[in-house]
Each structure stands twice: as structure tokens, then as C-alpha cells.
mmCIF file of C-alpha atoms in Angstrom:
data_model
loop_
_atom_site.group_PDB
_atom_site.id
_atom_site.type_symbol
_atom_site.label_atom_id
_atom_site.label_comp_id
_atom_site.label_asym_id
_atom_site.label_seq_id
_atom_site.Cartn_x
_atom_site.Cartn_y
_atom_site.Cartn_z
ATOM 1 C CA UNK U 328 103.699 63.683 93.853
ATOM 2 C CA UNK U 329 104.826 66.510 91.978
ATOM 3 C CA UNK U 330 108.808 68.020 91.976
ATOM 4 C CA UNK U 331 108.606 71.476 92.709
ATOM 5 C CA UNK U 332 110.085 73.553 90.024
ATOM 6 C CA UNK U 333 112.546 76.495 91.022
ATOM 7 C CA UNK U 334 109.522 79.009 90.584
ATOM 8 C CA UNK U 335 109.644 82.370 89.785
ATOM 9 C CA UNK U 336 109.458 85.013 93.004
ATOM 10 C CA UNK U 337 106.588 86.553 92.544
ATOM 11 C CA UNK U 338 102.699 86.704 91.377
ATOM 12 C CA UNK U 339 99.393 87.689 91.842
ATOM 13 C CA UNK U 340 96.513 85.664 93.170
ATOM 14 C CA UNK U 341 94.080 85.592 90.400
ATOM 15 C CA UNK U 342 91.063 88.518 90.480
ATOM 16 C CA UNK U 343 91.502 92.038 89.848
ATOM 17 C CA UNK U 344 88.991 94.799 90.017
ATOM 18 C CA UNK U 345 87.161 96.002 86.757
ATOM 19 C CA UNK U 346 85.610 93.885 84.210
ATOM 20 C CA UNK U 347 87.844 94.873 81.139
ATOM 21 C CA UNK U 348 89.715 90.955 80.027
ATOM 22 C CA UNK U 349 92.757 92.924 78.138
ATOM 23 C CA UNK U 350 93.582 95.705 80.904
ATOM 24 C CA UNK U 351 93.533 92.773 83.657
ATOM 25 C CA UNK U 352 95.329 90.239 81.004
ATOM 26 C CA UNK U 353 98.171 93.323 80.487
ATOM 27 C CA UNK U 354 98.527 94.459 84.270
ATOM 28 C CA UNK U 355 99.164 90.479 85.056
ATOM 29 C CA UNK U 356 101.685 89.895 82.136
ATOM 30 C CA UNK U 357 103.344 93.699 82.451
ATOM 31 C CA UNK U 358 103.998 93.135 86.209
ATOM 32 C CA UNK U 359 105.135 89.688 86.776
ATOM 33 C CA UNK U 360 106.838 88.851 83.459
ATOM 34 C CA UNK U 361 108.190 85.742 84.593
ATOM 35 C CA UNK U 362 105.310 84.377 86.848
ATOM 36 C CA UNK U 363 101.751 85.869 84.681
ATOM 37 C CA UNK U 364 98.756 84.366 85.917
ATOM 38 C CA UNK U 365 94.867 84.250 84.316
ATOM 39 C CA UNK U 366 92.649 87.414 85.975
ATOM 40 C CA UNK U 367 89.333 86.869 87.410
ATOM 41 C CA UNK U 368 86.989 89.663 87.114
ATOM 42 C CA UNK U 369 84.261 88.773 89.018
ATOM 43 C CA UNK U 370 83.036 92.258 89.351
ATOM 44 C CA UNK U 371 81.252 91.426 85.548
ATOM 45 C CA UNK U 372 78.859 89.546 87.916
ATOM 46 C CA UNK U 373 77.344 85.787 88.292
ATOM 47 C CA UNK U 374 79.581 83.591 86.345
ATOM 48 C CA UNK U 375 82.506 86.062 86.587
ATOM 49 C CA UNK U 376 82.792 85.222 90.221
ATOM 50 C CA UNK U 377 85.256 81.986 91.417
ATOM 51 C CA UNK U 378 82.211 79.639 92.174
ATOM 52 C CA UNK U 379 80.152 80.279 88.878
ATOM 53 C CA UNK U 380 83.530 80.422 86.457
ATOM 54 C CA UNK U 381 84.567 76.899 87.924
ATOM 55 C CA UNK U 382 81.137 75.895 87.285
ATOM 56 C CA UNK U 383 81.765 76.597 84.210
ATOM 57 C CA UNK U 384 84.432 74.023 83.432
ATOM 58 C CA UNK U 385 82.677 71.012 85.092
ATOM 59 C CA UNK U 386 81.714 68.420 82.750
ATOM 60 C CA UNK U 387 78.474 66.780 82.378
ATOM 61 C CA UNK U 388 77.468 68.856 85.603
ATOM 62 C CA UNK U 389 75.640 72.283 85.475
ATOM 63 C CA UNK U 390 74.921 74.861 87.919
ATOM 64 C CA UNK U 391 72.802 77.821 87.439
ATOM 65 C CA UNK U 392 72.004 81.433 90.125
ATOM 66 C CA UNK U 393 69.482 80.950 92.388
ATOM 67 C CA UNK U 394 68.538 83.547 95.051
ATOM 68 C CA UNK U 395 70.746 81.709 97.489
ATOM 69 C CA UNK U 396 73.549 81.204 95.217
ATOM 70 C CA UNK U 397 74.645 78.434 93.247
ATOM 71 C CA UNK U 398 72.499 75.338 92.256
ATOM 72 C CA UNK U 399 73.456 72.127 90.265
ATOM 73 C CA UNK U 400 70.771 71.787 87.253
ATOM 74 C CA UNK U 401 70.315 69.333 84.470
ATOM 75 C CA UNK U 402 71.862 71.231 81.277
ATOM 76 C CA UNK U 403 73.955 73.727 80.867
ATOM 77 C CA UNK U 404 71.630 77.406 80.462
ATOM 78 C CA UNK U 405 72.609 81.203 80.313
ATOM 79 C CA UNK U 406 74.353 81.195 83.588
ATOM 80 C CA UNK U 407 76.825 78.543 82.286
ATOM 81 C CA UNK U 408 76.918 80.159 78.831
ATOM 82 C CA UNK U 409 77.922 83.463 80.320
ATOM 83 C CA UNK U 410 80.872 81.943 82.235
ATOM 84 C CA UNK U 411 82.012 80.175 79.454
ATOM 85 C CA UNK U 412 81.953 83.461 77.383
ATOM 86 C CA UNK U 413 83.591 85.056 80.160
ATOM 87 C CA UNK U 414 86.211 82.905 80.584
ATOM 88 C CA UNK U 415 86.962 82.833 76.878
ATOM 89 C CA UNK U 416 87.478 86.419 76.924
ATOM 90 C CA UNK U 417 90.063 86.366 79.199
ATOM 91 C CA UNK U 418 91.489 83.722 77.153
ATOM 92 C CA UNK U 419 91.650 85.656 74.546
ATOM 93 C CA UNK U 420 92.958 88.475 76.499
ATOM 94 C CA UNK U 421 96.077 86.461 77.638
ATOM 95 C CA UNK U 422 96.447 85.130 74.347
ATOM 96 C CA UNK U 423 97.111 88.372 72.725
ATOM 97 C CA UNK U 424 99.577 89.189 75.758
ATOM 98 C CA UNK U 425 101.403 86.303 76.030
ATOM 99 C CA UNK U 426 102.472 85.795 72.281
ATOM 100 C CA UNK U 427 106.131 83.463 72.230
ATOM 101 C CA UNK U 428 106.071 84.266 76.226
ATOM 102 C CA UNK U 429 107.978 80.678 77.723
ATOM 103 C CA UNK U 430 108.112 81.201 81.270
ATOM 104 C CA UNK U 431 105.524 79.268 84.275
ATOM 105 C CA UNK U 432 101.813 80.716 83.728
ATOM 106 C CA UNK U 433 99.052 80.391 86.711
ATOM 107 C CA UNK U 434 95.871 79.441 86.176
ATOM 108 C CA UNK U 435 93.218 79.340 88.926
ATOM 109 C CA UNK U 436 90.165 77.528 89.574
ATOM 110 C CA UNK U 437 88.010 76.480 92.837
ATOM 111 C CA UNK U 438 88.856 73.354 93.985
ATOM 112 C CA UNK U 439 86.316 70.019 95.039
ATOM 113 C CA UNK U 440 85.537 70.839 98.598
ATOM 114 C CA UNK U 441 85.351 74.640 98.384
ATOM 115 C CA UNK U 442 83.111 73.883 95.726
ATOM 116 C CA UNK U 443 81.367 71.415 97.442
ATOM 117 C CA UNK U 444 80.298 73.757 100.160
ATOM 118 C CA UNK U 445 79.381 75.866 97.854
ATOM 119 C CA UNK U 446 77.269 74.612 94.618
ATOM 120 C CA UNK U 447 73.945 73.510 96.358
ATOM 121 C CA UNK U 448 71.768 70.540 95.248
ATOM 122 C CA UNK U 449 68.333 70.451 94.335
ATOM 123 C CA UNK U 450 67.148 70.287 97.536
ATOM 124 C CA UNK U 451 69.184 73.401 98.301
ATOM 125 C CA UNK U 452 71.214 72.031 100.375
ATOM 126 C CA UNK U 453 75.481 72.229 99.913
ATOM 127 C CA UNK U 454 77.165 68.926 97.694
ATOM 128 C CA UNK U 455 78.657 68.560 101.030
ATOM 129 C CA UNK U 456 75.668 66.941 102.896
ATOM 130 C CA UNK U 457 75.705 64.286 100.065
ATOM 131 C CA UNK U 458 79.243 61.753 99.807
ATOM 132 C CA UNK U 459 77.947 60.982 96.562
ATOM 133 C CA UNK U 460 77.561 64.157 94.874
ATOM 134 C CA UNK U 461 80.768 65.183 96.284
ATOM 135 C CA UNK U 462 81.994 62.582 94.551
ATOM 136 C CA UNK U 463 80.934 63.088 91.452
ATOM 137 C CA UNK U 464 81.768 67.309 91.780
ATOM 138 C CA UNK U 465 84.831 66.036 91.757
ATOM 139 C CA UNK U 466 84.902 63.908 89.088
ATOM 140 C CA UNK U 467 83.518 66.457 87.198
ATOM 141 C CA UNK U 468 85.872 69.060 88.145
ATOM 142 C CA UNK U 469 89.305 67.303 87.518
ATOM 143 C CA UNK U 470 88.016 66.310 83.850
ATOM 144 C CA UNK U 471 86.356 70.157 83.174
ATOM 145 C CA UNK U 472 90.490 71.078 85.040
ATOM 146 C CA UNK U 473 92.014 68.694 82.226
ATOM 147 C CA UNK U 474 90.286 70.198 79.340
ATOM 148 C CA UNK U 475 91.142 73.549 80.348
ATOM 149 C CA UNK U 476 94.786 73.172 80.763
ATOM 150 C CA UNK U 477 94.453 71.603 77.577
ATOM 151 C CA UNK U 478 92.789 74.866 75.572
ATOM 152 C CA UNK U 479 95.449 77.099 77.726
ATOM 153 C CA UNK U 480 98.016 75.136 76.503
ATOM 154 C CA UNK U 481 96.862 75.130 72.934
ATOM 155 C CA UNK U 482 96.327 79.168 73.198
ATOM 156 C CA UNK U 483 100.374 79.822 75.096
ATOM 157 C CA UNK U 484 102.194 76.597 73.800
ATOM 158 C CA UNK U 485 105.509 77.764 75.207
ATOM 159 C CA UNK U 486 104.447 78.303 78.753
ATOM 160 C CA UNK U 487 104.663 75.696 81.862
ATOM 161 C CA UNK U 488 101.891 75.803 83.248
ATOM 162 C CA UNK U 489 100.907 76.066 87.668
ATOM 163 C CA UNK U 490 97.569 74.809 88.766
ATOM 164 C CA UNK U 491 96.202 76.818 91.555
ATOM 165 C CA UNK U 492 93.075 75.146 93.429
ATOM 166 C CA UNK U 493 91.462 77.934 95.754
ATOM 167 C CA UNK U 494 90.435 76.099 99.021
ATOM 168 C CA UNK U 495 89.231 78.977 101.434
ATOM 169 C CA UNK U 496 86.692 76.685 102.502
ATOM 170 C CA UNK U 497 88.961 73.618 103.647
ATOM 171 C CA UNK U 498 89.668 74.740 107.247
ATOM 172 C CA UNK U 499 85.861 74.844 107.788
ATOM 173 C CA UNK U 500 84.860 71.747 106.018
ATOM 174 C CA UNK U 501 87.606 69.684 108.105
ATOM 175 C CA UNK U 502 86.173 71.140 111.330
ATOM 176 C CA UNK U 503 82.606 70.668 110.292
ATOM 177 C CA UNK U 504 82.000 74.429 110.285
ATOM 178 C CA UNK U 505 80.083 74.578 107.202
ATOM 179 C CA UNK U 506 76.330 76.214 108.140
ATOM 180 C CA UNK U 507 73.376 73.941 106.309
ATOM 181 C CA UNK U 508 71.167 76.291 104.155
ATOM 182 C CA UNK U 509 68.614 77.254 107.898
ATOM 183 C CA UNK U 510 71.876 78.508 109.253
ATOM 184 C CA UNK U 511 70.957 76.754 112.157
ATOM 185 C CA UNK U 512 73.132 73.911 112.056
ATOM 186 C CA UNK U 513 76.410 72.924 110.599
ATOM 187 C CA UNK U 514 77.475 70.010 107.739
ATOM 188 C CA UNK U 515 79.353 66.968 109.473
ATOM 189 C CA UNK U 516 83.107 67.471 109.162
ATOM 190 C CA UNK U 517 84.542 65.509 106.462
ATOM 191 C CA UNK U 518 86.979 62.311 107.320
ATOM 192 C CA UNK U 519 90.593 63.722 106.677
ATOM 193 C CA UNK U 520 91.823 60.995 104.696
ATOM 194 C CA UNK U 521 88.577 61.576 102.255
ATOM 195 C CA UNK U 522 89.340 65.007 101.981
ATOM 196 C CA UNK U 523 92.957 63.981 101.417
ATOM 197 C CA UNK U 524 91.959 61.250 98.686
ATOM 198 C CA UNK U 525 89.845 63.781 96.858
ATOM 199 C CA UNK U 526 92.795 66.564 96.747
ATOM 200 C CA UNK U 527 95.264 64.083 96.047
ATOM 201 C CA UNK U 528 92.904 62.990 92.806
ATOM 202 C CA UNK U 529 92.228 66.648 91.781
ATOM 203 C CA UNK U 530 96.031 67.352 91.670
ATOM 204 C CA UNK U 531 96.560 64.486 89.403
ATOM 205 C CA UNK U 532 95.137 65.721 86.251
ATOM 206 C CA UNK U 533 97.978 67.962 86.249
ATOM 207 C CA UNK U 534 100.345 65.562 85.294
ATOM 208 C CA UNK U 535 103.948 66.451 85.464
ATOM 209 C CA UNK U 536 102.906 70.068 86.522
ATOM 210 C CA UNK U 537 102.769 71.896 89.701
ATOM 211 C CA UNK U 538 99.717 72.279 91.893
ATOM 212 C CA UNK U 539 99.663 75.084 94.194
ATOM 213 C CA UNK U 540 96.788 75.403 96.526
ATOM 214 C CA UNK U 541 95.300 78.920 98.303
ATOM 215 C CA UNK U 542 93.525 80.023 101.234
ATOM 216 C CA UNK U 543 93.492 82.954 102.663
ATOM 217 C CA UNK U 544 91.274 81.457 105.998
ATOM 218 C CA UNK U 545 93.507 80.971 108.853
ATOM 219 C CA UNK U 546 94.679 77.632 109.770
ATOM 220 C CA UNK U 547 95.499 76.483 106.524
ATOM 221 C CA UNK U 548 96.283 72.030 106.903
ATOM 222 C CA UNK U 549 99.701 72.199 105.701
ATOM 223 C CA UNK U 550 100.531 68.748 106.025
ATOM 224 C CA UNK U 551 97.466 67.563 105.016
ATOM 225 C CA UNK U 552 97.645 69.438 101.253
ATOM 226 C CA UNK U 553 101.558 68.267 101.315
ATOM 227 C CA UNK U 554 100.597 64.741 101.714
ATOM 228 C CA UNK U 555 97.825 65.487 98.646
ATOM 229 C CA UNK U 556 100.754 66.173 96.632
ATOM 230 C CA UNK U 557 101.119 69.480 96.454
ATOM 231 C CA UNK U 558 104.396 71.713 95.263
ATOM 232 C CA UNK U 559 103.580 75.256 96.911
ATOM 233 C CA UNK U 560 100.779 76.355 99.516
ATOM 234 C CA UNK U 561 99.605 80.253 98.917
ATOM 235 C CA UNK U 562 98.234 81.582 102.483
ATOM 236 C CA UNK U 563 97.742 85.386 104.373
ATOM 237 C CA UNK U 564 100.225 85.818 105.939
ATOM 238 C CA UNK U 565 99.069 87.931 108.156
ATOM 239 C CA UNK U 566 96.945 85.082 109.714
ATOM 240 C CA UNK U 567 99.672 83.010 110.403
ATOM 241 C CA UNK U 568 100.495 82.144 114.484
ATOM 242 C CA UNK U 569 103.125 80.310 115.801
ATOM 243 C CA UNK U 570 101.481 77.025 115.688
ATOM 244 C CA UNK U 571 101.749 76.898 112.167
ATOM 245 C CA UNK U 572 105.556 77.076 112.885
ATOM 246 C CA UNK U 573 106.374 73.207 112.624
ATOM 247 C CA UNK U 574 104.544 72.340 109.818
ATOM 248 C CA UNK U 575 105.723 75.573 107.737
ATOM 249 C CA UNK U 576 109.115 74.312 108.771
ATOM 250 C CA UNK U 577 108.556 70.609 107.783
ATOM 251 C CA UNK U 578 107.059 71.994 104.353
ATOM 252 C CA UNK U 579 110.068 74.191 103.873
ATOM 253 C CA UNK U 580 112.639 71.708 104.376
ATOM 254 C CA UNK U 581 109.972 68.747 102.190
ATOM 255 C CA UNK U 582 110.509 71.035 99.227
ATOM 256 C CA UNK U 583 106.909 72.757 99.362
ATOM 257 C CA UNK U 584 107.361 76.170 97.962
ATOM 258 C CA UNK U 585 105.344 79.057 100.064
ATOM 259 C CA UNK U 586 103.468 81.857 98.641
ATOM 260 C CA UNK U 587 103.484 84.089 100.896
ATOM 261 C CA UNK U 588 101.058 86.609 100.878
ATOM 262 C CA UNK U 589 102.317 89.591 102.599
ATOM 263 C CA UNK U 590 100.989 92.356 100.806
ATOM 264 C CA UNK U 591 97.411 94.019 101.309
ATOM 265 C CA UNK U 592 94.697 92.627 99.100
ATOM 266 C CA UNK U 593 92.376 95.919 99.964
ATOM 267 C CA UNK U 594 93.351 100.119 99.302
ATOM 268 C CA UNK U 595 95.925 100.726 102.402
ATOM 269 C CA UNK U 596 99.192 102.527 103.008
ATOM 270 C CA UNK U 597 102.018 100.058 101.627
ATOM 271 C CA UNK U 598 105.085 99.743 103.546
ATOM 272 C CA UNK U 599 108.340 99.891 101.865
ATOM 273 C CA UNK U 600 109.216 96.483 100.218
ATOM 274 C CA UNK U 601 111.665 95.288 103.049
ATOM 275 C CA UNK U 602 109.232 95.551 105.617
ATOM 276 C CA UNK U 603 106.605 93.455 103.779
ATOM 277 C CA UNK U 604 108.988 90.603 104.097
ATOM 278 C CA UNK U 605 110.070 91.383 107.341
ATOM 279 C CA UNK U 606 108.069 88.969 108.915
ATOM 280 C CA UNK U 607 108.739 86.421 106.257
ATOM 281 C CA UNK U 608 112.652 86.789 107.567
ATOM 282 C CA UNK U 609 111.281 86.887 111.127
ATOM 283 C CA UNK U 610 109.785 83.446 110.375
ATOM 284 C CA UNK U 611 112.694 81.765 109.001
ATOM 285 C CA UNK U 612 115.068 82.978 111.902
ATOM 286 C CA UNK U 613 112.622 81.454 114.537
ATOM 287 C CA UNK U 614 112.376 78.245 112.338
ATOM 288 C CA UNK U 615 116.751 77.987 112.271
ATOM 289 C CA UNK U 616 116.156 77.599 107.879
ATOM 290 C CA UNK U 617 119.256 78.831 105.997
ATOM 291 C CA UNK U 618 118.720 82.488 104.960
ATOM 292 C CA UNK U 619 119.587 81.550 101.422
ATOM 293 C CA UNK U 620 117.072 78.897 100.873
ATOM 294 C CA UNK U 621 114.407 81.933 101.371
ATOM 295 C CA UNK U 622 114.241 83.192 97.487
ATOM 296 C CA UNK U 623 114.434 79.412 96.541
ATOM 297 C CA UNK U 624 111.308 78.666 98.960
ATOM 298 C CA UNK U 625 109.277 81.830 99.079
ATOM 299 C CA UNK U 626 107.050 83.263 96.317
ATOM 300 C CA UNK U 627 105.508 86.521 96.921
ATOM 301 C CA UNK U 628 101.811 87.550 96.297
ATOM 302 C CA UNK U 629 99.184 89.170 97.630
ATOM 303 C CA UNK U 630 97.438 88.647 100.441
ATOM 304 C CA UNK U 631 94.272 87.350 98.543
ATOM 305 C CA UNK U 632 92.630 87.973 95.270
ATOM 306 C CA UNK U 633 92.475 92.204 94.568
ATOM 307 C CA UNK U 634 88.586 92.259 93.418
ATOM 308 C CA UNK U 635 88.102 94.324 96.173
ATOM 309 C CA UNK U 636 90.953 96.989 95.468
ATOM 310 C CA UNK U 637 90.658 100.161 93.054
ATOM 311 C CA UNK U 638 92.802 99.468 89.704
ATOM 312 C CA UNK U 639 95.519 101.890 90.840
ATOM 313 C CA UNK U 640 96.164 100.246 93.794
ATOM 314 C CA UNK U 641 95.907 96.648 92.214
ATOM 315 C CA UNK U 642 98.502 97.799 89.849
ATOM 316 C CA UNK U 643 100.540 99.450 92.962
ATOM 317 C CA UNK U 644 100.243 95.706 94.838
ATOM 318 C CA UNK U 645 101.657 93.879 92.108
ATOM 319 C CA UNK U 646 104.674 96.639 91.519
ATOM 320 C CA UNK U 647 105.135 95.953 95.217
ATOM 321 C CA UNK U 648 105.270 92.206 95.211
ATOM 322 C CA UNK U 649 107.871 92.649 92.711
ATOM 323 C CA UNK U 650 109.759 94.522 94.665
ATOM 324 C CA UNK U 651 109.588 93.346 97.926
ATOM 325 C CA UNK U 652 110.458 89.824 96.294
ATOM 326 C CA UNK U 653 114.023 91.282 94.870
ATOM 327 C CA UNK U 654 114.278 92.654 98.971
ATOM 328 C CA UNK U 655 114.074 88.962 100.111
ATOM 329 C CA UNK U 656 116.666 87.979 97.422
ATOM 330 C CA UNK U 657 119.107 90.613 97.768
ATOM 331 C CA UNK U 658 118.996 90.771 101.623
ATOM 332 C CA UNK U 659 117.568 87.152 102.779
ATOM 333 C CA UNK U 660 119.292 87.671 106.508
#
């Protein structure tokens, strides 16, 4: 089980729009300078995106582009290579931006069951129709996680580093919503408790560190991801209903730090920074938490990942998570 740290207030998801490493590597370090994170570009294409850059780190597993998407192969070929470059770039990006910097750093990857509705087998069907293979995806995936916190470390030895898993796919897997490759029927839900297991072994590699995981699907398990071990759940906001309310509260007062994410992830109007946390203060009101526990609980993000967004307004979202952050701080009733 991991203590959650006091983290910082705010931060971004992971991907930006554009494909250039060092302006995505300087609008994440210049706008949250106590709470960077690693950008995603996925707009450079296959092996940029979040399914083919985790691919990427597996070890001893291999997945290539088919027409349909993702496919585990036997050795590693260009589609691998070109992740791996990718993700070296950025590397080398946040390197060069992050020189003596010794505050908590995010890095972001897919995590197993996302993945495993995701990567297809040979047969084209999802590593989700197959126990086995899911097992071994995830094997594969907390090893390639270990080695990569590892070079990160190596490449920003004074930073602490967060591990965020992105899960959009949990809600659907649980519920046995995940469509087989006809489209005509749907993968069998996955037994909680195997789910659980899995999560709770993925978290482990980072030892002593933080785990956050995201989704931005409604109906995120709450208590299901605590019980994995988590230290913060990242979640819309927006998609939140009052059934949540219980389990939000239970996390709260459990230690598990929120990141909320209250601001837009695609070009909008943006409201001023109070009344992006309005309903974040509307929340803890109807849940009876202290007021002043909110900056100690709450981290601010977006709503999702900005790959979507025009630069100018990704740089505009992040400004704003900043501020709205100092809002919930300064004014928490």
C-alpha cells in the first residue's frame, strides 16, 4: 500500500497537441513547476499514441500496427523501434528541462487491462479473451514499468517520481462491455478480485512511490483501485453523479488524493478559475469533509489528455489549472 505524499496542486494529464518533444517537455515544466509530468504526442502517429508507446516498454513482448490496430508479434520491428525512439526523445526533452529540478515528476503509461483490451493476439482477437495472455501482458508490463522508472530516474536523479496507469478501459472490462473484434458480441467481464490482483501487482513495481490511476470514462471503481493500492485516482469531473458520492467520500477521508479534472480537455470558453472548482467545493459541502482538507486532498488537472486541443489553448488549460488550484487553496469554503 503506498502513503500518499502531500502532492503538489496541480498537473497535466500527459498528451499535448503537436509533435515537437522540447516545446511539449517546456510547456509541462514552465507551467506546473512543482508537479511536471512526461508529454505524449501522439499526434507523431503509431507508436506516439498511449497503446503503441506502452508497447513499447513491455519486455520480451512485441506488438506491431495492423489495420485494426495493435497486434502482439514475435520480435520487436519498426513499429516498436519508432516508439522507443519516440519515447527517448521526449526523454531527452525533459532531461534538458528538468536539470537539478527536485520536486514529484509524473510519468504515464497504459496500464494491464486497458492494454489488454486493446493489444490483439494473433488471432486478432483482444489479450482479454485469453486469462493467460493477460497474464503474461502484465508481467510484461510491470517489468518494461520498472525499467523505465529506472532510465527516468537515472536522466532527473533529484525528482520523486508518480506513476500514473491510464485505465479508461476498466469500467468496461468489469462490466464485460468490451466488443470482440465482429463487433457483434462482447468479452466476458473480468472477476473483480482478478482485476484487483493484477492492479494491485502493477502498482508494486513502484516501490515506495505513488501510483495514481486515470480515467476519464464515467464510473470510475473507486474502491476497487483503493483496495489495489493506490495513492490518488485522476477522473472527469464532469462525469461524476451522486452515486459516486460515498466512495469519493470514503477515499477522501482513506487518504486517496483526487485529481480532479475540472478543466476542458478540448478548445472552449474557460470560466474564471473559481468557478472551475466550484463544483469541487459543491462536492465537499454535500460530503460534510472539512473545507481545509480540500488543497491537502485535491489535485487539479485537466479533464483528460489535451491531444485534441490547439497549442494555445493547451498552454491556456494548464495556466488555468494553476490558477484555479491557488482558488481552492485560498478560498476552500
Amino acid at each position: 500500500m503506498n502513503d500518499t505524499p502531500h502532492l503538489p496542486p496541480a498537473t497535466g494529464i500527459g498528451s499535448l497537441p503537436g509533435t515537437d518533444a522540447r516545446e511539449a517537455a517546456k510547456a509541462a515544466t514552465g507551467s506546473f513547476e512543482d508537479f511536471p509530468h512526461l508529454p505524449e504526442l501522439p499526434a507523431r502517429g503509431p507508436g506516439a499514441d498511449m497503446i503503441g508507446r506502452t508497447a513499447g516498454l513491455l519486455v520480451e513482448l512485441y506488438a506491431r500496427v495492423e489495420p485494426s490496430g495493435w497486434r502482439i508479434g514475435d520480435r520487436p520491428g519498426r513499429d516498436t523501434r519508432r516508439a522507443r525512439s519516440w519515447l527517448g526523445e521526449d526523454l531527452d526533452a525533459l532531461e534538458e528541462f528538468t536539470q537539478g529540478y527536485e520536486g514529484f515528476l509524473k510519468v504515464q503509461a497504459v496500464g494491464p487491462w486497458t492494454l489488454a483490451a486493446a493489444l490483439e493476439l494473433r488471432n486478432g482477437e483482444a489479450a482479454l479473451s485469453d486469462p493467460g495472455a493477460c497474464r503474461d501482458l502484465a508481467a510484461s508490463l510491470a517489468e518494461g514499468l520498472r525499467l523505465h522508472l529506472e532510465e527516468v530516474r537515472r536522466r532527473v536523479p533529484g525528482a520523486r517520481l508518480v506513476l500514473q496507469l491510464d485505465e479508461p478501459s476498466l469500467t468496461a472490462v468489469l462490466r464485460g462491455q468490451v466488443r470482440t473484434a465482429s463487433g457483434y458480441r462482447t468479452h466476458r467481464a473480468v472477476d473483480r478480485q482478478i482485476v484487483e490482483a493484477t492492479l494491485r501487482d502493477v502498482v508494486g513495481v513502484h516501490e515506495g512511490g505513488p501510483v495514481v490511476v486515470h480515467s476519464c470514462a464515467p464510473d470510475v471503481p473507486f474502491a476497487l483501485l483503493r483496495r489495489a493500492g493506490v495513492a490518488g485516482i485522476s477522473f472527469d469531473f464532469s462525469l461524476l453523479t451522486e452515486r459516486d458520492d460515498e466512495a469519493i467520500g470514503e477515499a477522501v477521508e482513506g487518504g486517496t488524493r483526487l485529481f480532479a479534472g475540472v478543466v476542458p480537455g478540448t478548445d472552449g470558453p474557460l470560466s474564471d478559475p473559481a468557478g472551475s472548482v466550484m463544483g469541487v467545493r459543491t462536492l465537499w459541502r454535500r460530503l460534510g469533509l472539512r473545507p481545509g482538507l480540500l488543497p491537502e486532498a485535491v489535485t487539479v488537472t485537466p479533464a483528460c489528455g489535451l491531444a485534441g486541443a490547439s497549442p494555445g489553448y493547451a498552454r491556456s488549460a494548464y495556466a488555468h489549472c494553476v490558477r484555479a488550484a491557488r482558488s481552492l487553496a485560498d478560498n476552500p469554503e
